[in-house]
Coordinates of N, CA and C in Angstrom, one line a residue:
X188 N -0.1 4.6 9.4 CA -0.5 5.7 10.3 C -1.9 6.0 10.1
X189 N -2.6 6.4 11.1 CA -4.0 6.8 10.9 C -4.1 8.0 10.1
X190 N -5.0 8.0 9.2 CA -5.3 9.1 8.3 C -6.5 9.9 8.9
X191 N -6.4 11.2 8.9 CA -7.4 12.1 9.4 C -8.7 11.7 8.6
X192 N -9.8 11.5 9.3 CA -11.0 11.0 8.6 C -11.6 12.1 7.7
X193 N -11.5 13.4 8.0 CA -12.0 14.4 7.1 C -11.2 14.4 5.8
X194 N -9.8 14.3 6.0 CA -9.0 14.3 4.8 C -9.3 13.0 4.0
X195 N -9.5 11.9 4.6 CA -9.8 10.7 3.9 C -11.1 10.9 3.1
X196 N -12.1 11.5 3.7 CA -13.4 11.7 2.9 C -13.1 12.6 1.7
X197 N -12.3 13.6 1.9 CA -12.1 14.6 0.8 C -11.2 14.1 -0.3
X198 N -10.2 13.3 0.1 CA -9.2 12.9 -0.9 C -9.2 11.4 -1.2
X199 N -10.0 10.6 -0.4 CA -10.1 9.2 -0.7 C -8.9 8.4 -0.1
X200 N -8.1 9.1 0.7 CA -7.0 8.4 1.4 C -7.5 7.4 2.4
X201 N -7.0 6.3 2.4 CA -7.4 5.2 3.4 C -6.3 4.9 4.4
X202 N -5.1 4.9 3.9 CA -4.0 4.4 4.8 C -2.7 4.9 4.2
X203 N -1.8 5.2 5.1 CA -0.5 5.7 4.7 C 0.6 5.3 5.7
X204 N 1.8 5.3 5.2 CA 3.0 5.0 6.1 C 4.2 4.5 5.3
X205 N 5.3 4.3 6.0 CA 6.5 3.8 5.4 C 6.5 2.3 5.3
X206 N 7.0 1.8 4.2 CA 7.3 0.4 3.9 C 8.6 0.3 3.2
X207 N 9.2 -0.8 3.3 CA 10.4 -1.1 2.5 C 9.8 -1.8 1.2
X208 N 10.3 -1.4 0.1 CA 9.9 -2.0 -1.2 C 11.1 -2.6 -1.9
X209 N 10.9 -3.9 -2.3 CA 12.0 -4.6 -3.0 C 12.1 -4.2 -4.4
X210 N 13.3 -4.0 -4.9 CA 13.4 -3.6 -6.3 C 12.9 -4.6 -7.3
X211 N 12.5 -4.1 -8.5 CA 11.9 -5.0 -9.5 C 13.0 -5.7 -10.2
X212 N 14.1 -5.0 -10.5 CA 15.2 -5.7 -11.2 C 16.4 -6.1 -10.3
X213 N 16.7 -5.2 -9.4 CA 17.7 -5.5 -8.4 C 17.0 -6.0 -7.1
X214 N 16.8 -7.3 -7.1 CA 16.0 -7.9 -6.0 C 16.7 -7.9 -4.7
X215 N 18.0 -7.5 -4.6 CA 18.7 -7.4 -3.4 C 18.5 -6.0 -2.8
X216 N 17.9 -5.1 -3.5 CA 17.7 -3.7 -3.1 C 16.4 -3.5 -2.5
X217 N 16.4 -3.0 -1.2 CA 15.2 -2.6 -0.5 C 15.2 -1.1 -0.3
X218 N 14.2 -0.4 -0.7 CA 14.2 1.0 -0.5 C 13.0 1.4 0.4
X219 N 13.2 2.3 1.3 CA 12.2 2.9 2.2 C 11.4 3.9 1.4
X220 N 10.1 3.7 1.4 CA 9.2 4.6 0.6 C 8.0 4.9 1.5
X221 N 7.4 6.1 1.2 CA 6.2 6.5 1.9 C 5.0 6.1 0.9
X222 N 4.1 5.3 1.4 CA 3.0 4.8 0.6 C 1.7 5.4 1.1
X223 N 0.8 5.7 0.1 CA -0.5 6.2 0.4 C -1.5 5.4 -0.4
X224 N -2.4 4.7 0.3 CA -3.5 3.9 -0.3 C -4.8 4.7 -0.4
X225 N -5.4 4.7 -1.6 CA -6.6 5.4 -1.9 C -7.8 4.5 -2.1
X226 N -9.0 4.9 -1.7 CA -10.2 4.1 -1.9 C -10.4 3.9 -3.4
X227 N -9.9 4.6 -4.2 CA -10.1 4.5 -5.7 C -9.4 3.3 -6.3
X228 N -8.6 2.6 -5.4 CA -7.9 1.4 -5.9 C -6.4 1.6 -6.3
X229 N -5.9 2.7 -5.9 CA -4.4 3.0 -6.2 C -3.6 3.1 -4.9
X230 N -2.4 2.7 -5.0 CA -1.4 2.8 -4.0 C -0.2 3.6 -4.6
X231 N 0.0 4.8 -4.1 CA 1.0 5.7 -4.6 C 2.2 5.6 -3.7
X232 N 3.4 5.8 -4.2 CA 4.6 5.8 -3.3 C 5.5 7.0 -3.7
X233 N 6.2 7.5 -2.6 CA 7.0 8.7 -2.7 C 8.3 8.4 -2.0
X234 N 9.3 9.2 -2.3 CA 10.6 9.0 -1.6 C 10.5 9.3 -0.2
X235 N 9.8 10.4 0.2 CA 9.6 10.8 1.5 C 8.2 11.2 1.8
X236 N 7.8 11.3 3.1 CA 6.5 11.6 3.5 C 5.9 12.9 3.0
X237 N 6.7 13.9 3.0 CA 6.2 15.2 2.6 C 6.3 15.6 1.1
X238 N 6.8 14.7 0.3 CA 7.0 14.9 -1.1 C 5.6 14.9 -1.8
X239 N 5.5 15.8 -2.8 CA 4.3 15.8 -3.6 C 4.3 15.0 -4.9
X240 N 5.5 14.8 -5.4 CA 5.6 14.1 -6.7 C 5.8 12.6 -6.4
X241 N 4.8 11.8 -6.8 CA 4.9 10.4 -6.6 C 6.0 9.8 -7.6
X242 N 6.6 8.7 -7.1 CA 7.6 8.1 -8.0 C 7.0 6.8 -8.6
X243 N 5.9 6.4 -8.1 CA 5.2 5.2 -8.7 C 3.9 5.0 -8.2
X244 N 3.2 4.0 -8.8 CA 1.8 3.7 -8.4 C 1.6 2.2 -8.6
X245 N 0.6 1.7 -7.9 CA 0.3 0.3 -8.0 C -1.3 0.2 -8.1
X246 N -1.8 -0.5 -9.1 CA -3.2 -0.6 -9.2 C -3.7 -1.8 -8.4
X247 N -4.5 -1.5 -7.4 CA -4.9 -2.6 -6.4 C -6.1 -3.3 -6.9
X248 N -6.8 -2.9 -7.9 CA -8.0 -3.5 -8.4 C -7.7 -5.0 -8.8
X249 N -8.3 -5.9 -8.2 CA -8.1 -7.4 -8.4 C -6.7 -7.8 -8.0
X250 N -6.0 -7.1 -7.2 CA -4.7 -7.5 -6.7 C -4.9 -8.6 -5.6
X251 N -3.9 -9.5 -5.6 CA -3.8 -10.5 -4.5 C -2.8 -10.0 -3.5
X252 N -3.2 -10.1 -2.2 CA -2.4 -9.7 -1.1 C -2.2 -10.8 -0.2
X253 N -1.0 -11.2 0.1 CA -0.7 -12.4 0.9 C 0.6 -12.2 1.7
X254 N 0.7 -12.9 2.8 CA 2.0 -12.8 3.6 C 3.1 -13.5 2.8
X255 N 4.3 -13.1 3.0 CA 5.4 -13.7 2.3 C 5.7 -15.1 2.9
X256 N 6.4 -16.0 2.2 CA 6.7 -17.3 2.7 C 7.8 -17.2 3.8
X257 N 8.0 -18.3 4.5 CA 8.9 -18.3 5.7 C 10.3 -17.9 5.4
X258 N 10.7 -18.1 4.1 CA 12.1 -17.8 3.8 C 12.3 -16.3 3.5
X259 N 11.3 -15.6 3.4 CA 11.3 -14.1 3.1 C 11.6 -13.4 4.4
X260 N 12.1 -12.1 4.3 CA 12.3 -11.3 5.5 C 11.1 -11.2 6.4
X261 N 11.3 -11.1 7.7 CA 10.2 -11.0 8.6 C 9.4 -9.8 8.3
X262 N 8.1 -9.9 8.6 CA 7.1 -8.8 8.4 C 6.9 -8.4 7.0
X263 N 7.1 -9.3 6.1 CA 7.0 -9.0 4.6 C 5.7 -9.6 4.0
X264 N 5.3 -9.0 2.9 CA 4.1 -9.5 2.2 C 4.2 -9.2 0.8
X265 N 3.3 -9.8 0.0 CA 3.3 -9.6 -1.5 C 2.0 -9.0 -1.9
X266 N 2.1 -8.2 -2.9 CA 0.9 -7.6 -3.6 C 1.1 -8.1 -5.1
X267 N 0.2 -9.0 -5.6 CA 0.3 -9.5 -6.9 C -0.7 -8.8 -7.8
X268 N -0.1 -8.1 -8.9 CA -0.9 -7.4 -9.9 C -0.7 -8.1 -11.2
X269 N -1.4 -7.7 -12.2 CA -1.2 -8.2 -13.5 C 0.2 -8.0 -14.1
X270 N 0.8 -6.9 -13.6 CA 2.1 -6.5 -14.2 C 3.3 -7.0 -13.4
X271 N 3.1 -7.3 -12.1 CA 4.2 -7.6 -11.2 C 3.8 -8.1 -9.9
X272 N 4.7 -8.8 -9.3 CA 4.5 -9.2 -7.9 C 5.4 -8.3 -7.0
X273 N 4.8 -7.5 -6.2 CA 5.5 -6.5 -5.4 C 5.8 -7.1 -4.0
X274 N 7.0 -6.9 -3.5 CA 7.4 -7.4 -2.2 C 7.7 -6.3 -1.3
X275 N 6.9 -6.3 -0.2 CA 7.1 -5.2 0.8 C 7.5 -5.7 2.2
X276 N 8.1 -4.9 3.0 CA 8.4 -5.3 4.4 C 8.0 -4.1 5.3
X277 N 7.2 -4.5 6.3 CA 6.7 -3.5 7.3 C 7.7 -3.5 8.5
X278 N 7.5 -2.6 9.4 CA 8.4 -2.5 10.5 C 8.1 -3.5 11.6
X279 N 6.9 -4.1 11.6 CA 6.4 -5.1 12.6 C 5.4 -6.0 12.0
X280 N 5.1 -7.1 12.7 CA 4.1 -8.0 12.3 C 2.7 -7.3 12.3
X281 N 2.5 -6.5 13.3 CA 1.2 -5.8 13.4 C 1.0 -4.8 12.2
X282 N 2.1 -4.1 11.9 CA 2.1 -3.2 10.8 C 1.8 -3.9 9.5
X283 N 2.5 -5.1 9.3 CA 2.3 -5.9 8.0 C 0.8 -6.3 8.0
X284 N 0.3 -6.8 9.1 CA -1.1 -7.3 9.1 C -2.1 -6.1 8.8
X285 N -1.8 -5.0 9.3 CA -2.7 -3.8 9.1 C -2.6 -3.4 7.6
X286 N -1.4 -3.4 7.0 CA -1.3 -3.1 5.6 C -2.0 -4.1 4.7
X287 N -1.8 -5.4 5.0 CA -2.5 -6.4 4.2 C -4.0 -6.3 4.3
X288 N -4.5 -6.1 5.5 CA -5.9 -5.9 5.7 C -6.5 -4.8 4.9
X289 N -5.9 -3.6 5.0 CA -6.3 -2.4 4.3 C -6.3 -2.6 2.8
X290 N -5.1 -3.2 2.3 CA -5.0 -3.4 0.9 C -6.0 -4.4 0.3
X291 N -6.3 -5.4 1.1 CA -7.3 -6.4 0.7 C -8.7 -5.7 0.6
X292 N -8.9 -4.9 1.6 CA -10.2 -4.2 1.7 C -10.4 -3.3 0.4
X293 N -9.4 -2.6 0.0 CA -9.4 -1.8 -1.2 C -9.6 -2.7 -2.4
X294 N -8.7 -3.7 -2.5 CA -8.8 -4.6 -3.7 C -10.1 -5.2 -3.9
X295 N -10.7 -5.7 -2.8 CA -12.0 -6.4 -2.9 C -13.2 -5.4 -3.1
X296 N -13.1 -4.2 -2.6 CA -14.2 -3.3 -2.6 C -14.2 -2.4 -3.9
X297 N -13.1 -2.3 -4.6 CA -13.0 -1.5 -5.8 C -13.5 -2.3 -7.0
X298 N -14.5 -1.9 -7.7 CA -15.0 -2.6 -8.9 C -14.0 -2.5 -10.0
X299 N -13.9 -3.5 -10.8 CA -12.9 -3.6 -11.8 C -13.0 -2.5 -12.9
X300 N -14.3 -2.0 -13.0 CA -14.5 -0.9 -13.9 C -14.1 0.5 -13.4
X301 N -13.7 0.5 -12.1 CA -13.3 1.8 -11.5 C -14.5 2.7 -11.0
X302 N -15.7 2.2 -11.2 CA -16.9 3.0 -10.7 C -17.0 2.9 -9.2
X303 N -16.8 4.0 -8.5 CA -16.8 3.9 -7.0 C -18.1 4.2 -6.4
X304 N -19.2 4.4 -7.1 CA -20.5 4.7 -6.5 C -20.9 3.8 -5.5
X305 N -20.7 2.5 -5.7 CA -21.3 1.5 -4.7 C -20.2 0.8 -3.9
X306 N -18.9 1.2 -4.1 CA -17.8 0.6 -3.4 C -17.8 1.1 -2.0
X307 N -17.4 0.2 -1.1 CA -17.3 0.7 0.3 C -15.9 0.2 0.8
X308 N -15.1 1.2 1.3 CA -13.8 0.9 1.8 C -13.7 1.5 3.2
X309 N -13.3 0.7 4.1 CA -13.2 1.3 5.5 C -11.8 2.0 5.7
X310 N -11.8 3.0 6.5 CA -10.6 3.7 6.8 C -9.8 2.8 7.8
X311 N -8.6 2.5 7.5 CA -7.8 1.6 8.3 C -6.8 2.4 9.2
X312 N -6.5 1.7 10.3 CA -5.6 2.4 11.2 C -4.4 1.5 11.5
X313 N -3.2 2.1 11.4 CA -2.0 1.4 11.7 C -1.5 1.9 13.0
X314 N -1.4 1.0 14.0 CA -1.0 1.4 15.3 C 0.5 1.4 15.5

């Protein structure tokens, strides 16, 4: 979903919306979560859109983002970090492409040392 530009400037939010997240240990389990990507290189997730307490986070710095292989569920993609390979499913191909584009933009623009002075991340829009 499109993030209000003023809010994005104030909080560093770049992109947000619902995705299905595959479980780390129970790989048959897919849970619907609200995700918020920040220009600082973090992707936080919550049980619901209006919740304030995050239930997890993913460090996007140096992460690899790629579409899932043909045998994976439709509209799915991977985010590979040093700790884990995350598997997500979007509601449509367009949504998945938008998420991958935004997450790549953040991963590539965020310096490994976390210094955001010179990093540039575009605000992404999910249609």
